[in-house]
Amino acid sequence: MVEYFWEHVFLNGFAHWIAYKRVGDGKFHNVILSFGFGDELFHEIELPETLAPSFPLHLGVHLVGTMIAVSFIDYSANRKCVSIWVMKD
């Protein structure tokens, strides 16, 4: 599932979004979903184990130079923390 209002990034002929699957009792499995404009196929990129089960609305996809990054905003324990994961390959 990709929500229509979520941001996306374009890199190397692919559009990338955060996508999720519901895997049971209110749990999620998040991935980066990409669409290749050359092969016209969808591809999934797995996220690290710490980000995969997060609430999808707390994730965002971004570009850092020529790399894809995913941000995670942690609202737990009455504090806001931001973690950023950058995919180098």
GROMACS .gro file of C-alpha atoms in nm:
model
   89
    1MET     CA    1   0.000   0.000   0.000
    2VAL     CA    2   0.128   0.345  -0.090
    3GLU     CA    3  -0.071   0.643   0.033
    4TYR     CA    4  -0.147   0.898  -0.241
    5PHE     CA    5  -0.025   1.196  -0.038
    6TRP     CA    6   0.316   1.051   0.051
    7GLU     CA    7   0.628   1.204  -0.089
    8HIS     CA    8   0.843   1.026  -0.344
    9VAL     CA    9   1.190   1.071  -0.487
   10PHE     CA   10   1.321   1.012  -0.838
   11LEU     CA   11   1.670   0.867  -0.889
   12ASN     CA   12   1.837   0.688  -1.180
   13GLY     CA   13   1.515   0.627  -1.372
   14PHE     CA   14   1.318   0.504  -1.071
   15ALA     CA   15   1.050   0.665  -0.856
   16HIS     CA   16   1.068   0.554  -0.489
   17TRP     CA   17   0.804   0.559  -0.215
   18ILE     CA   18   0.762   0.417   0.133
   19ALA     CA   19   0.511   0.134   0.110
   20TYR     CA   20   0.370  -0.103   0.369
   21LYS     CA   21   0.192  -0.431   0.409
   22ARG     CA   22  -0.034  -0.509   0.703
   23VAL     CA   23   0.097  -0.825   0.866
   24GLY     CA   24  -0.155  -0.882   1.142
   25ASP     CA   25  -0.290  -0.717   1.456
   26GLY     CA   26  -0.209  -0.359   1.365
   27LYS     CA   27   0.147  -0.447   1.267
   28PHE     CA   28   0.322  -0.335   0.951
   29HIS     CA   29   0.609  -0.435   0.726
   30ASN     CA   30   0.756  -0.134   0.545
   31VAL     CA   31   0.965  -0.137   0.228
   32ILE     CA   32   1.082   0.110  -0.032
   33LEU     CA   33   0.870   0.052  -0.341
   34SER     CA   34   1.027   0.164  -0.665
   35PHE     CA   35   0.895   0.186  -1.017
   36GLY     CA   36   1.142   0.163  -1.304
   37PHE     CA   37   1.055   0.378  -1.599
   38GLY     CA   38   1.288   0.172  -1.822
   39ASP     CA   39   1.149  -0.176  -1.747
   40GLU     CA   40   0.806  -0.051  -1.627
   41LEU     CA   41   0.820  -0.286  -1.328
   42PHE     CA   42   0.777  -0.240  -0.955
   43HIS     CA   43   1.060  -0.347  -0.723
   44GLU     CA   44   1.082  -0.371  -0.343
   45ILE     CA   45   1.384  -0.271  -0.136
   46GLU     CA   46   1.387  -0.409   0.217
   47LEU     CA   47   1.443  -0.167   0.504
   48PRO     CA   48   1.660  -0.243   0.810
   49GLU     CA   49   1.490  -0.454   1.079
   50THR     CA   50   1.456  -0.148   1.303
   51LEU     CA   51   1.253   0.045   1.042
   52ALA     CA   52   1.053  -0.234   0.877
   53PRO     CA   53   0.790  -0.270   1.157
   54SER     CA   54   0.753   0.106   1.228
   55PHE     CA   55   0.427   0.293   1.191
   56PRO     CA   56   0.437   0.398   0.821
   57LEU     CA   57   0.334   0.759   0.879
   58HIS     CA   58   0.652   0.809   1.085
   59LEU     CA   59   0.871   0.731   0.782
   60GLY     CA   60   0.975   0.949   0.490
   61VAL     CA   61   1.186   0.893   0.179
   62HIS     CA   62   1.446   1.152   0.072
   63LEU     CA   63   1.749   1.206  -0.149
   64VAL     CA   64   2.089   1.272   0.004
   65GLY     CA   65   2.304   1.361  -0.293
   66THR     CA   66   2.273   1.053  -0.514
   67MET     CA   67   2.158   0.817  -0.237
   68ILE     CA   68   1.814   0.730  -0.104
   69ALA     CA   69   1.751   0.800   0.264
   70VAL     CA   70   1.465   0.709   0.495
   71SER     CA   71   1.383   0.922   0.798
   72PHE     CA   72   1.204   0.789   1.106
   73ILE     CA   73   1.042   1.020   1.360
   74ASP     CA   74   1.011   0.856   1.703
   75TYR     CA   75   0.731   1.004   1.912
   76SER     CA   76   0.771   0.757   2.200
   77ALA     CA   77   0.844   0.856   2.559
   78ASN     CA   78   0.721   1.213   2.505
   79ARG     CA   79   1.021   1.308   2.297
   80LYS     CA   80   1.087   1.357   1.931
   81CYS     CA   81   1.391   1.188   1.783
   82VAL     CA   82   1.476   1.160   1.417
   83SER     CA   83   1.681   0.873   1.279
   84ILE     CA   84   1.807   0.868   0.920
   85TRP     CA   85   1.908   0.557   0.727
   86VAL     CA   86   2.102   0.609   0.403
   87MET     CA   87   2.124   0.339   0.138
   88LYS     CA   88   2.469   0.343  -0.018
   89ASP     CA   89   2.412   0.068  -0.280
   0.00000   0.00000   0.00000
